[in-house]
PDB file of C-alpha atoms in Angstrom:
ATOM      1  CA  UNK A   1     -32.389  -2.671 -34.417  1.00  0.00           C
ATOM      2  CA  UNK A   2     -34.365  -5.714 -34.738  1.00  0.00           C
ATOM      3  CA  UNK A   3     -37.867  -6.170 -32.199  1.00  0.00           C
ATOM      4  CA  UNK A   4     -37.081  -7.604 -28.855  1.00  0.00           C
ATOM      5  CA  UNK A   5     -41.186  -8.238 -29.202  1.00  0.00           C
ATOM      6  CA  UNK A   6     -43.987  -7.370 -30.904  1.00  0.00           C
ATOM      7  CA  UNK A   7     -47.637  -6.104 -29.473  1.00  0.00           C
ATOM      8  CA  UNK A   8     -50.339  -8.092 -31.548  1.00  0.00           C
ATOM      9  CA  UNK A   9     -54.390  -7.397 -31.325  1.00  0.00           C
ATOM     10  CA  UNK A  10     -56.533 -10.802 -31.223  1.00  0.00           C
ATOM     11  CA  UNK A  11     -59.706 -11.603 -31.445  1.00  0.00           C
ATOM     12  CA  UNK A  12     -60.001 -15.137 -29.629  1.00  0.00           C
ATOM     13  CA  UNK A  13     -63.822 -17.124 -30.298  1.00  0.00           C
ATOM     14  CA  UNK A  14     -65.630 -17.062 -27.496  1.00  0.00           C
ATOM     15  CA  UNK A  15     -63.358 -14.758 -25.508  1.00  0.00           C
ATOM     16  CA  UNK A  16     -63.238 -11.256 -27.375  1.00  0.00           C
ATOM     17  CA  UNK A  17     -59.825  -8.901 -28.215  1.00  0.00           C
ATOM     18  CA  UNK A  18     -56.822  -9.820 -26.268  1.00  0.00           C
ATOM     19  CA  UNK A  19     -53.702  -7.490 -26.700  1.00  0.00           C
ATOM     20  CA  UNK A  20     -50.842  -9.449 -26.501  1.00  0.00           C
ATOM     21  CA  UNK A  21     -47.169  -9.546 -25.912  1.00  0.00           C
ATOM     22  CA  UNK A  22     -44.742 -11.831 -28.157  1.00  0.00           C
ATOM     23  CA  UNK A  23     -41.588 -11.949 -27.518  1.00  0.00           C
ATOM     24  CA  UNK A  24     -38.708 -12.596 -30.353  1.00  0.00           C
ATOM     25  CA  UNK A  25     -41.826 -12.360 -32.808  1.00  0.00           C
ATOM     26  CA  UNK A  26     -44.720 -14.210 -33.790  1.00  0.00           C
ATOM     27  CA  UNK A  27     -43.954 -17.813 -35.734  1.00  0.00           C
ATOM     28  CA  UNK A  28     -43.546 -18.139 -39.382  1.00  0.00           C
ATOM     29  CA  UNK A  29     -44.215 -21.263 -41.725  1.00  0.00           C
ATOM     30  CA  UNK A  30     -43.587 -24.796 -40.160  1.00  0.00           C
ATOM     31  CA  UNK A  31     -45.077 -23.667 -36.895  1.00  0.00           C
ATOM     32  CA  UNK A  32     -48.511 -23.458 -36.461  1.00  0.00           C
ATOM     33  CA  UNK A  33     -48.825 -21.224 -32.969  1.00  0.00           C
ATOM     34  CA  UNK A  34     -47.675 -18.413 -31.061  1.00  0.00           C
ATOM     35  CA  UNK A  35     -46.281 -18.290 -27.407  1.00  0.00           C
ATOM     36  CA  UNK A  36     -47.475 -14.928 -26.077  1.00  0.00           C
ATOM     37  CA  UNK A  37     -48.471 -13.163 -22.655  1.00  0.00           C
ATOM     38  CA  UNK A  38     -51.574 -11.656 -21.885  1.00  0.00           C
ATOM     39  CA  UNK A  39     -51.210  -7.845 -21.395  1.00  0.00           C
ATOM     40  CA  UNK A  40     -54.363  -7.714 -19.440  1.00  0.00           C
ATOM     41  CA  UNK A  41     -54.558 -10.307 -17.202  1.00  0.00           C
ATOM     42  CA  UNK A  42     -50.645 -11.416 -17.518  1.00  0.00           C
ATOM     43  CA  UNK A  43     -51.496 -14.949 -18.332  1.00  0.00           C
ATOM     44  CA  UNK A  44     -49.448 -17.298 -21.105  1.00  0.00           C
ATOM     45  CA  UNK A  45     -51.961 -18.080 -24.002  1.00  0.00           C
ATOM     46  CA  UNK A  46     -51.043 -19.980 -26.895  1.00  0.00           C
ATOM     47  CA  UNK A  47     -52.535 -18.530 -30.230  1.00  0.00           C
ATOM     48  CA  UNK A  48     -53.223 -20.870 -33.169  1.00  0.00           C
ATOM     49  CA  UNK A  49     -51.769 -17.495 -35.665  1.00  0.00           C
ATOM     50  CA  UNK A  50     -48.721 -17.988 -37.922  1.00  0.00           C
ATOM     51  CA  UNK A  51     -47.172 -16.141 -40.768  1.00  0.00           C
ATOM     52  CA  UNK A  52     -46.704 -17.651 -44.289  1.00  0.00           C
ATOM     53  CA  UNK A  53     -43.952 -16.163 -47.076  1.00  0.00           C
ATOM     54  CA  UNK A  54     -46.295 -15.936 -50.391  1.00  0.00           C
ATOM     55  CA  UNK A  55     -43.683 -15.739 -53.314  1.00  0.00           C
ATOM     56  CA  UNK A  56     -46.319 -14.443 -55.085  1.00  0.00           C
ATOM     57  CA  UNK A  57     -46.631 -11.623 -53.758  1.00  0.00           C
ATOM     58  CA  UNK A  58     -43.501 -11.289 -52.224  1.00  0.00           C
ATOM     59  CA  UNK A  59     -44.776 -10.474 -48.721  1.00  0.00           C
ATOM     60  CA  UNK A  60     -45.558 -12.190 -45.437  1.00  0.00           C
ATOM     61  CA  UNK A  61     -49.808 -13.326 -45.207  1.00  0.00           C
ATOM     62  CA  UNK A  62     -50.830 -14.205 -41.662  1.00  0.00           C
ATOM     63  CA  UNK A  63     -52.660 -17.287 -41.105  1.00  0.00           C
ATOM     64  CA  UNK A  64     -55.068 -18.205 -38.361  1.00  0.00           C
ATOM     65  CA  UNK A  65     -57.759 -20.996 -37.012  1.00  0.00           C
ATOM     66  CA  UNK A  66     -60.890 -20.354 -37.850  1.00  0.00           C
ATOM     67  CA  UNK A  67     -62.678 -17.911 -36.056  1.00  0.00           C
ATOM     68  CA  UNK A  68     -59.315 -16.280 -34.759  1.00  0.00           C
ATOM     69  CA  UNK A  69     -57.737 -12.748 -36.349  1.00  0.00           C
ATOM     70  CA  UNK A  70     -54.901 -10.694 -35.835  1.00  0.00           C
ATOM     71  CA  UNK A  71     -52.535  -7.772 -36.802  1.00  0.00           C
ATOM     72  CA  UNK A  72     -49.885  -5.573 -35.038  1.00  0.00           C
ATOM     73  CA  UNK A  73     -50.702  -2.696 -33.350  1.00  0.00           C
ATOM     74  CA  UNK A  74     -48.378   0.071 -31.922  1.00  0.00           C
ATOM     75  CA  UNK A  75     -47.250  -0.090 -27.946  1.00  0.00           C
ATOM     76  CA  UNK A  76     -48.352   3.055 -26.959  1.00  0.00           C
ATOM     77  CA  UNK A  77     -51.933   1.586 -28.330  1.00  0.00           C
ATOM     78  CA  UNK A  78     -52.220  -2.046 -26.517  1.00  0.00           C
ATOM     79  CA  UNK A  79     -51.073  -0.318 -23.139  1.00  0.00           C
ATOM     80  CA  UNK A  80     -53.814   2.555 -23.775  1.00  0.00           C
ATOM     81  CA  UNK A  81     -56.039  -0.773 -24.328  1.00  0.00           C
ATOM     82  CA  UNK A  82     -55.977  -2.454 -21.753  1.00  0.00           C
ATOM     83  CA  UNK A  83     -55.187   0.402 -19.383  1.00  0.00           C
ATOM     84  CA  UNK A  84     -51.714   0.137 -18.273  1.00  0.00           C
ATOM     85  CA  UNK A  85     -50.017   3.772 -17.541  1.00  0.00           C
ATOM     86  CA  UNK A  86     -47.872   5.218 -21.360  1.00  0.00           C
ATOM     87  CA  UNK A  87     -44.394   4.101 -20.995  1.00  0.00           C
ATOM     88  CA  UNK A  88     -44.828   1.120 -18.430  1.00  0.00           C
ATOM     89  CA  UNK A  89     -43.696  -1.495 -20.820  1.00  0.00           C
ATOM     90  CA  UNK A  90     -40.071  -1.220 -22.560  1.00  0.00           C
ATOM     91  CA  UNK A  91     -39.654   0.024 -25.768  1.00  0.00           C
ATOM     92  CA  UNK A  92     -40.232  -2.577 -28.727  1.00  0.00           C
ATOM     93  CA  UNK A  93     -36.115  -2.139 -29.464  1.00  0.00           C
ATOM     94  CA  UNK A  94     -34.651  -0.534 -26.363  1.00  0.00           C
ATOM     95  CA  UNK A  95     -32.417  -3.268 -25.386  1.00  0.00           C
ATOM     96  CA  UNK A  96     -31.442  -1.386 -22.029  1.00  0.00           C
ATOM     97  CA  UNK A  97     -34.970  -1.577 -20.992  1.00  0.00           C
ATOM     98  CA  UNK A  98     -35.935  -5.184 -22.215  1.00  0.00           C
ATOM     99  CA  UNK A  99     -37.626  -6.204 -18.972  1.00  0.00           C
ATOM    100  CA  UNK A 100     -39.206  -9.484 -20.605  1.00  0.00           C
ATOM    101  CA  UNK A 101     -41.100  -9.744 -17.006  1.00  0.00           C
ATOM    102  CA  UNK A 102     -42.588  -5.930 -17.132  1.00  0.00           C
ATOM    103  CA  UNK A 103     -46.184  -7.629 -18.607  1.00  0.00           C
ATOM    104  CA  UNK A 104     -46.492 -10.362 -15.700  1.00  0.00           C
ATOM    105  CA  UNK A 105     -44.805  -8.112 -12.758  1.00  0.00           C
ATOM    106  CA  UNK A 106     -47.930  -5.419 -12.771  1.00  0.00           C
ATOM    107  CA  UNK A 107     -50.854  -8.421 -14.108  1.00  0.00           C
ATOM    108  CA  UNK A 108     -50.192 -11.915 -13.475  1.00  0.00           C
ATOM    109  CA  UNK A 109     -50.691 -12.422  -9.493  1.00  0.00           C
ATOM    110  CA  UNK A 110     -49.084 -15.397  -9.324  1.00  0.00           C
ATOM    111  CA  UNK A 111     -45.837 -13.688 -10.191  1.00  0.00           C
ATOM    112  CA  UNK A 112     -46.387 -10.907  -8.171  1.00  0.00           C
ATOM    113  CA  UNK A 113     -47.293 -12.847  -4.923  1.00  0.00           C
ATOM    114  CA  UNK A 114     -44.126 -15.309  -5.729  1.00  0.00           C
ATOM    115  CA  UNK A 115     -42.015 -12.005  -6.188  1.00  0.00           C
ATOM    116  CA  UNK A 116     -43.651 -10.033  -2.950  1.00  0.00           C
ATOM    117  CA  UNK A 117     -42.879 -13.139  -0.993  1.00  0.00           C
ATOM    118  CA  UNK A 118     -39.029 -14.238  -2.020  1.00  0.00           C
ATOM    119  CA  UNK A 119     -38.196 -10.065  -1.300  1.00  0.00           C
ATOM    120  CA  UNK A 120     -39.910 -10.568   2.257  1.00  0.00           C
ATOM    121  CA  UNK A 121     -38.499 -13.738   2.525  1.00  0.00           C
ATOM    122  CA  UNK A 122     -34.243 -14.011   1.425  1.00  0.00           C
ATOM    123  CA  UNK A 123     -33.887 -17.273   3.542  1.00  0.00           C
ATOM    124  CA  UNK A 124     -35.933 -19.421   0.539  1.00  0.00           C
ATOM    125  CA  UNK A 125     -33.956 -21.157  -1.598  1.00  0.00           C
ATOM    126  CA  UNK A 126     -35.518 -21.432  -4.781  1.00  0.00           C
ATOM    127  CA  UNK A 127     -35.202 -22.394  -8.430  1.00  0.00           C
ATOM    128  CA  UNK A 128     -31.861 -24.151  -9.520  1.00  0.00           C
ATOM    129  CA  UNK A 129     -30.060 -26.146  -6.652  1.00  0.00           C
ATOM    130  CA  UNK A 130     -28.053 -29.071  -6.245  1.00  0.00           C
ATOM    131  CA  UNK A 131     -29.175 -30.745  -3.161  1.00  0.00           C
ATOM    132  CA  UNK A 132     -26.996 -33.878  -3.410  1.00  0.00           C
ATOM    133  CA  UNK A 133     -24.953 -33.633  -1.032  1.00  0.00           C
ATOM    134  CA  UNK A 134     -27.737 -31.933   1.039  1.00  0.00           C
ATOM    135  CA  UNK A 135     -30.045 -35.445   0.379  1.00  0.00           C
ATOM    136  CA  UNK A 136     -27.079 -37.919   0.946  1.00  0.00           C
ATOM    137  CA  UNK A 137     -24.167 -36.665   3.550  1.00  0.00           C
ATOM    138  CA  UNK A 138     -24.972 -35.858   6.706  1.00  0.00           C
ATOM    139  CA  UNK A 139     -23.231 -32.590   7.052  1.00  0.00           C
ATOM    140  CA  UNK A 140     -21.867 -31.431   3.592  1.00  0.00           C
ATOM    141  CA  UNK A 141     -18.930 -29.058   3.400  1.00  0.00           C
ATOM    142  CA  UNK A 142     -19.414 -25.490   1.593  1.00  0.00           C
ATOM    143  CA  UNK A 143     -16.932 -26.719  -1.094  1.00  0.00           C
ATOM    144  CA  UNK A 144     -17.884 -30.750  -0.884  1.00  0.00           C
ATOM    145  CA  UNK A 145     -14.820 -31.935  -2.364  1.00  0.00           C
ATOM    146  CA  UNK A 146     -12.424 -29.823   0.455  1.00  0.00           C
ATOM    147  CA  UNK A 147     -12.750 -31.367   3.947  1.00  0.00           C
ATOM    148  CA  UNK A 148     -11.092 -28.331   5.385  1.00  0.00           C
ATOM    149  CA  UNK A 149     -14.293 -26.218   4.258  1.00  0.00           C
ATOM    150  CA  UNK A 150     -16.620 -24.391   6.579  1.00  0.00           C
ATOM    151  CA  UNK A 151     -19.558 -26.628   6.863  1.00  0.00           C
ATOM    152  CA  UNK A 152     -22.816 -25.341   5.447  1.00  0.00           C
ATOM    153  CA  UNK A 153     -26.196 -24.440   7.479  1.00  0.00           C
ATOM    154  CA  UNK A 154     -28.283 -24.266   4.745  1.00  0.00           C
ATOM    155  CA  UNK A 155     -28.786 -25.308   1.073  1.00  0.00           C
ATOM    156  CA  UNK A 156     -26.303 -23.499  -1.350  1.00  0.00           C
ATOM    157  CA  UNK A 157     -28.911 -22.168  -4.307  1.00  0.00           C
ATOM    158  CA  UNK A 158     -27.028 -22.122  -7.431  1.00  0.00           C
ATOM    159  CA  UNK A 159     -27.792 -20.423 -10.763  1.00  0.00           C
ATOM    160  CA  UNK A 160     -26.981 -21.576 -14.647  1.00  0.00           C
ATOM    161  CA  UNK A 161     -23.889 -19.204 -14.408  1.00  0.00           C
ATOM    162  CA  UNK A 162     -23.093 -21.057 -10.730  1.00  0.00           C
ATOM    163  CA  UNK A 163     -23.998 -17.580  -8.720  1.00  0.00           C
ATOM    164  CA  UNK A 164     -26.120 -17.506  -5.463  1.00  0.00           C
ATOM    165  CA  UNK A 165     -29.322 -15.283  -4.914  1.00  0.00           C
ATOM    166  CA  UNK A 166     -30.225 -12.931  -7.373  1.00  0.00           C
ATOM    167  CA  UNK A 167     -31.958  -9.222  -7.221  1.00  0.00           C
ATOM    168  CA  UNK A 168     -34.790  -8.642  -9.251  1.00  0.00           C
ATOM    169  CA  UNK A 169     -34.496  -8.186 -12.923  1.00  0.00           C
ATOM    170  CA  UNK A 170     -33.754  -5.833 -14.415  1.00  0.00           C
ATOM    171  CA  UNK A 171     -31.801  -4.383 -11.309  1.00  0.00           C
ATOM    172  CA  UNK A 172     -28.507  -6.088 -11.473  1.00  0.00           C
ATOM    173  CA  UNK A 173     -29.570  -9.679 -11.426  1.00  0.00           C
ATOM    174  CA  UNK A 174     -30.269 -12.398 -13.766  1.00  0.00           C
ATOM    175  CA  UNK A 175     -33.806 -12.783 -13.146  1.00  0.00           C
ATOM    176  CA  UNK A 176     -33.635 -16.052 -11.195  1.00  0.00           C
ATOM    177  CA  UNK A 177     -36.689 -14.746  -9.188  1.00  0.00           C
ATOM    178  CA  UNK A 178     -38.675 -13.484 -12.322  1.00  0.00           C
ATOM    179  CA  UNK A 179     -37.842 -17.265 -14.321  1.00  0.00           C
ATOM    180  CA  UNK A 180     -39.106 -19.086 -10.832  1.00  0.00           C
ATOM    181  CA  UNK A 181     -42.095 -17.102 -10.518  1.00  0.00           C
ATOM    182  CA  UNK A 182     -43.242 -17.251 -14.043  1.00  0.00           C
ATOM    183  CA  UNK A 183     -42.487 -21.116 -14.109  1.00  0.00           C
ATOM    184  CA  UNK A 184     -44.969 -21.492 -11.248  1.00  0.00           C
ATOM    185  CA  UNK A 185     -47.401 -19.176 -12.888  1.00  0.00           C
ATOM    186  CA  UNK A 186     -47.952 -22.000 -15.738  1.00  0.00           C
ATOM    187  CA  UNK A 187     -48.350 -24.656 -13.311  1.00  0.00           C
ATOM    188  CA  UNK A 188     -51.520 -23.253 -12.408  1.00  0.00           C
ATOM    189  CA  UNK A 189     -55.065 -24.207 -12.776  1.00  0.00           C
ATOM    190  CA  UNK A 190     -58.017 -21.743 -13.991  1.00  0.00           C
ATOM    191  CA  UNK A 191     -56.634 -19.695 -16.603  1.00  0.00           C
ATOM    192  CA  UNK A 192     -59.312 -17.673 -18.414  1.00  0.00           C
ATOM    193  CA  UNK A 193     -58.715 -18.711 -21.864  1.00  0.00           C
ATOM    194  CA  UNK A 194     -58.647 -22.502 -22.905  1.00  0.00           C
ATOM    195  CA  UNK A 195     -56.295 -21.254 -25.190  1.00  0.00           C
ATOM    196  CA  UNK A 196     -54.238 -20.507 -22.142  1.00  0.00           C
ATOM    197  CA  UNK A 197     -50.666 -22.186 -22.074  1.00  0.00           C
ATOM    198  CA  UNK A 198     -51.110 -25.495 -18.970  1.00  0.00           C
ATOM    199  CA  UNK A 199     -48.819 -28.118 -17.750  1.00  0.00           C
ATOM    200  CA  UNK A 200     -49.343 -31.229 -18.530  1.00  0.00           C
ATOM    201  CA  UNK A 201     -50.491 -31.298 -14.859  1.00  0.00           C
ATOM    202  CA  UNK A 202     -51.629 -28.321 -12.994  1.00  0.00           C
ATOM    203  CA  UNK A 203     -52.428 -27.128  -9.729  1.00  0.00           C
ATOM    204  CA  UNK A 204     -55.259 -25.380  -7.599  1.00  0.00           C
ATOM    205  CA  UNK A 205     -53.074 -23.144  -5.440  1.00  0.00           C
ATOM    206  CA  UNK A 206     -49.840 -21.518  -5.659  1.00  0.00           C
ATOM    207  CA  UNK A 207     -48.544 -23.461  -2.713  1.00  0.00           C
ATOM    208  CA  UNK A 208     -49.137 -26.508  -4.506  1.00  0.00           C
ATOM    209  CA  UNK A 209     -47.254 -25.182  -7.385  1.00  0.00           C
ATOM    210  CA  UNK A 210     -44.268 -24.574  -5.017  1.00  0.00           C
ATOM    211  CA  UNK A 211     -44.721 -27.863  -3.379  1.00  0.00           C
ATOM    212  CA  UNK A 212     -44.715 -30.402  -6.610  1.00  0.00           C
ATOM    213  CA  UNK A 213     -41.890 -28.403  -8.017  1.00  0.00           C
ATOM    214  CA  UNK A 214     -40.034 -29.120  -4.832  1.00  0.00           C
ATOM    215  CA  UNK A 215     -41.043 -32.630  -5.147  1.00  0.00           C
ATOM    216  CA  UNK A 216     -39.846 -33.067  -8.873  1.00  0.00           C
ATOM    217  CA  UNK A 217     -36.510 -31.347  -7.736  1.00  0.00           C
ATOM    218  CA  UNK A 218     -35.892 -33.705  -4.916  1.00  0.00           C
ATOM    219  CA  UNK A 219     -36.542 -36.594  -7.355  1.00  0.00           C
ATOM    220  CA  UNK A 220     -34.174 -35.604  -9.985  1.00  0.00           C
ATOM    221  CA  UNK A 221     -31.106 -34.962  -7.161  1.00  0.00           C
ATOM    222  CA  UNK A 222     -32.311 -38.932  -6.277  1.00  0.00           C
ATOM    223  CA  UNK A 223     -31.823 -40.044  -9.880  1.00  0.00           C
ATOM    224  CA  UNK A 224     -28.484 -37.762 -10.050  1.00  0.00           C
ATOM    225  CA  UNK A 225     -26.898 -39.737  -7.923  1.00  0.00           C
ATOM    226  CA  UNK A 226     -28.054 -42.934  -9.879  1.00  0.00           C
ATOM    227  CA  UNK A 227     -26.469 -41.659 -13.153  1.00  0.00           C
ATOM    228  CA  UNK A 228     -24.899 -44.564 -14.835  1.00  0.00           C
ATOM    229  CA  UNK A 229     -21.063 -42.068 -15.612  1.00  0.00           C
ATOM    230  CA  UNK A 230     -19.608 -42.545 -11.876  1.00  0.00           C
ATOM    231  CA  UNK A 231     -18.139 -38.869 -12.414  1.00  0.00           C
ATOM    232  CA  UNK A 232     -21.513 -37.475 -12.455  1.00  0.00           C
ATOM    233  CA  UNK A 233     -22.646 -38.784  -9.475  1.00  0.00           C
ATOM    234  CA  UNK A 234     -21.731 -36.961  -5.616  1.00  0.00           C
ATOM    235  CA  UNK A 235     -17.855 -37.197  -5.147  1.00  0.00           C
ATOM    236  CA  UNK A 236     -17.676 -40.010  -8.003  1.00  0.00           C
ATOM    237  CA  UNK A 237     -19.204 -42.446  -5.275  1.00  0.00           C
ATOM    238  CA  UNK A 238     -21.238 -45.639  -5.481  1.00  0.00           C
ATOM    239  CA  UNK A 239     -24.627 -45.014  -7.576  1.00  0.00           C
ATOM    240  CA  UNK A 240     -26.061 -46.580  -4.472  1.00  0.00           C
ATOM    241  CA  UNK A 241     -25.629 -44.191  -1.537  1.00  0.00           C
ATOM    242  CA  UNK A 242     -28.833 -44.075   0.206  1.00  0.00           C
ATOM    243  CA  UNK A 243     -30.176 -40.721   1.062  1.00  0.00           C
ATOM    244  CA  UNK A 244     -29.777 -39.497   4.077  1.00  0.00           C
ATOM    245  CA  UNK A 245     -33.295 -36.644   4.081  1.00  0.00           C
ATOM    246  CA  UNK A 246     -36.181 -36.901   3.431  1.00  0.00           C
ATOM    247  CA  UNK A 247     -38.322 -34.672   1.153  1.00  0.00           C
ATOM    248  CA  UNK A 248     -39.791 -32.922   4.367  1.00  0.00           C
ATOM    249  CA  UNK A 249     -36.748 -32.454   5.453  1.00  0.00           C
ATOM    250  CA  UNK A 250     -35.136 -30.665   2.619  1.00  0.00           C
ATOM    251  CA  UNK A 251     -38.270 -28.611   2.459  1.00  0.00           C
ATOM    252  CA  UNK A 252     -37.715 -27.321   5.556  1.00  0.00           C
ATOM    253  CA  UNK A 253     -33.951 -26.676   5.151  1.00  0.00           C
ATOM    254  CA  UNK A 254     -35.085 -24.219   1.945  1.00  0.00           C
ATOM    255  CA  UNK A 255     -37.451 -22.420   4.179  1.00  0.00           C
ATOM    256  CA  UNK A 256     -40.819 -23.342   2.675  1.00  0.00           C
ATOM    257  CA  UNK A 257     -42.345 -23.952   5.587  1.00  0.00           C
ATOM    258  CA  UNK A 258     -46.507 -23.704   6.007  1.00  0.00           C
ATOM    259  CA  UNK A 259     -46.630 -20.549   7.823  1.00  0.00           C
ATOM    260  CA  UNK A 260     -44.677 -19.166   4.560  1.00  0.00           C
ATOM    261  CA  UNK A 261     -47.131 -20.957   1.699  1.00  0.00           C
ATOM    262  CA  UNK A 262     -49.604 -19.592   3.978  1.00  0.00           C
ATOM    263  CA  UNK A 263     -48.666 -16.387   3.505  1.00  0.00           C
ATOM    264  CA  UNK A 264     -47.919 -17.429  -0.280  1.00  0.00           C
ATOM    265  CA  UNK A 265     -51.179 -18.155  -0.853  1.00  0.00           C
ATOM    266  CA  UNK A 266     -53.048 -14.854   0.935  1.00  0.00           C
ATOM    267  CA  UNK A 267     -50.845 -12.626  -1.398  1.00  0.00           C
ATOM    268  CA  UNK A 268     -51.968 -14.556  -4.320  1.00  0.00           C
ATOM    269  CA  UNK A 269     -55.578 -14.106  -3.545  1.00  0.00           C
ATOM    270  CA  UNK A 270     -55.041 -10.598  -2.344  1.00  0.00           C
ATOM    271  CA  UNK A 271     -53.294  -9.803  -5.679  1.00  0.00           C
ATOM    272  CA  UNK A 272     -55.580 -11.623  -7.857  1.00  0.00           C
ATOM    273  CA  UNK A 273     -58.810  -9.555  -6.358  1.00  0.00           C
ATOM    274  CA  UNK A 274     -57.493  -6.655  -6.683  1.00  0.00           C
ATOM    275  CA  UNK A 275     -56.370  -6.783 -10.395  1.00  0.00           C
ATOM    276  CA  UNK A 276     -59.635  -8.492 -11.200  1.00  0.00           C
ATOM    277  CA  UNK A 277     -61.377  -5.142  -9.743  1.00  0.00           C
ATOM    278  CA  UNK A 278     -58.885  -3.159 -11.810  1.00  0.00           C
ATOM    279  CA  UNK A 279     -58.528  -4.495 -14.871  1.00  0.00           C
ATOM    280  CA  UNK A 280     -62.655  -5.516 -15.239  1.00  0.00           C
ATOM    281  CA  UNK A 281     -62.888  -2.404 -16.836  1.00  0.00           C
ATOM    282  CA  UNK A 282     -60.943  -3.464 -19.744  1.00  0.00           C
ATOM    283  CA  UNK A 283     -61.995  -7.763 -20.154  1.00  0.00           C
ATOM    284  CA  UNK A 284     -63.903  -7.976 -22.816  1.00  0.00           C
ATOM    285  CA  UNK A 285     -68.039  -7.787 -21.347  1.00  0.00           C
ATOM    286  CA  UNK A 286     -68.895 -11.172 -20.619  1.00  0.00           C
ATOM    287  CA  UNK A 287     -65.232 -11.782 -19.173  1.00  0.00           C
ATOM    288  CA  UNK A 288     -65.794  -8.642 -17.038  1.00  0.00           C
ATOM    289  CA  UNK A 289     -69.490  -9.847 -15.811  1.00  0.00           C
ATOM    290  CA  UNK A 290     -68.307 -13.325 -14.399  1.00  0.00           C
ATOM    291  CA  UNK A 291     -66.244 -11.492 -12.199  1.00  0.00           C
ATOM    292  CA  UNK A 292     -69.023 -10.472 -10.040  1.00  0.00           C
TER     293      UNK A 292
END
């Protein structure tokens, strides 16, 4: 059975060893860098490492920036490196245990904070939701087309596969929670690495995070309802209709109120000290220093 991912050993200029996750395998010719995830400290980096075919000698070379090397090291070794308990992350080709979260859900406290709270918290509506008829009728029906429907007292959150809240991945759910979480994760400021993956623009705080991707999402449901195909607009109506909430509004329908990204952002501090105490330990020395 082919990798699900592979467990690499870096050595990043001006940073030290990193012992990284890549998932689906590390990039080949044509593409200069590799997506991968921080075992340690559960952040995205991007590493300027490739792999090149040499006819020649009939065998992948690897390739790397200046400065930067690499090679493949076993599991068991990277979690014995950077101190995670043997057997914590899924097997390399165990498909029923491909929890493609497991890195993030015990380092990155972003994610963890973002998953602590949404558990606590099953009123938020979060990630993929179509708030048009939320941002331009009044009262909108549960099934929008059907006057005879129930009316709604709340946002209906929707998934790709058009399902409603999801459990955790990997037990029985999609991993709606684990995609939002890690999708705030990168909109964050102060990654260790300036390697590190960023958003064109990122953020100071985790509420913030939550906050401009609400904004963005609000945005999009306005431009929706401007598309130029009347079918894909609400109930084929005029591309016109004015909306009828306000940003603040919908914010508060979806539960993020500030007492919640209050709380967001104490169990995003509270997680990030205390992984910073346990994982110092194992940051390369002058990583580990600035800590204190």
């Amino acid at each position: 059975m082919a990798h699900l991912y592979s467990t690499l050993h870096v050595t990043e200029p001006g940073y030290g060893d990193r012992y990284v996750r890549v998932h689906a395998g590390y990039h080949h010719q044509g593409i200069s860098q590799t997506e991968a995830v921080d075992l340690l400290t559960g952040e995205g980096v991007l590493l300027p490492i490739s792999t090149t075919w040499d006819s020649d000698r009939n065998c992948e070379v690897r390739n790397s920036a200046p400065g930067w090397a690499w090679h493949v090291i076993p599991l068991t070794e990277a979690e014995k490196r950077v101190g995670l308990p043997s057997g914590s992350l899924p097997p390399h080709t165990d498909a029923n245990r491909a929890d493609l979260w497991a890195d993030e859900r015990m380092r990155c406290p972003a994610f963890i904070a973002l998953l602590t709270l949404l558990t606590e918290h099953p009123e938020i509506v979060f990630y993929e939701v179509d708030w048009r008829h939320w941002v331009h009728v009044k009262q909108p029906h549960e099934y929008p087309h059907n006057q005879a429907s129930p009316l709604l007292s709340a946002p209906k959150q929707t998934s790709c596969g058009g399902g409603g809240r999801h459990v955790p991945y990997p037990l029985g759910g999609s991993g709606d929670m684990e995609r939002y979480a890690s999708q705030m994760r990168s909109l964050l400021s102060g990654a260790s690495s300036p390697a590190a993956i960023k958003a064109d623009v990122v953020h100071e705080t985790l509420s913030d995070a939550v906050l401009a991707d609400l904004a963005d999402d609000y945005a999009r449901n306005l431009e929706w309802q401007r598309n130029e195909i009347p079918m894909r607009r609400l109930n084929n109506g005029p591309a016109d209709v004015p909306p009828v909430r306000s940003l603040t509004d919908i914010r508060s329908l979806v539960g993020w109120t500030d007492q919640v990204l209050a709380e967001l952002d104490e169990l995003h501090e509270q997680a990030r000290e205390r992984l910073e105490i346990e994982t110092a330990p194992f940051r390369p020395q002058g990583v580990a220093l600035s800590l204190f």
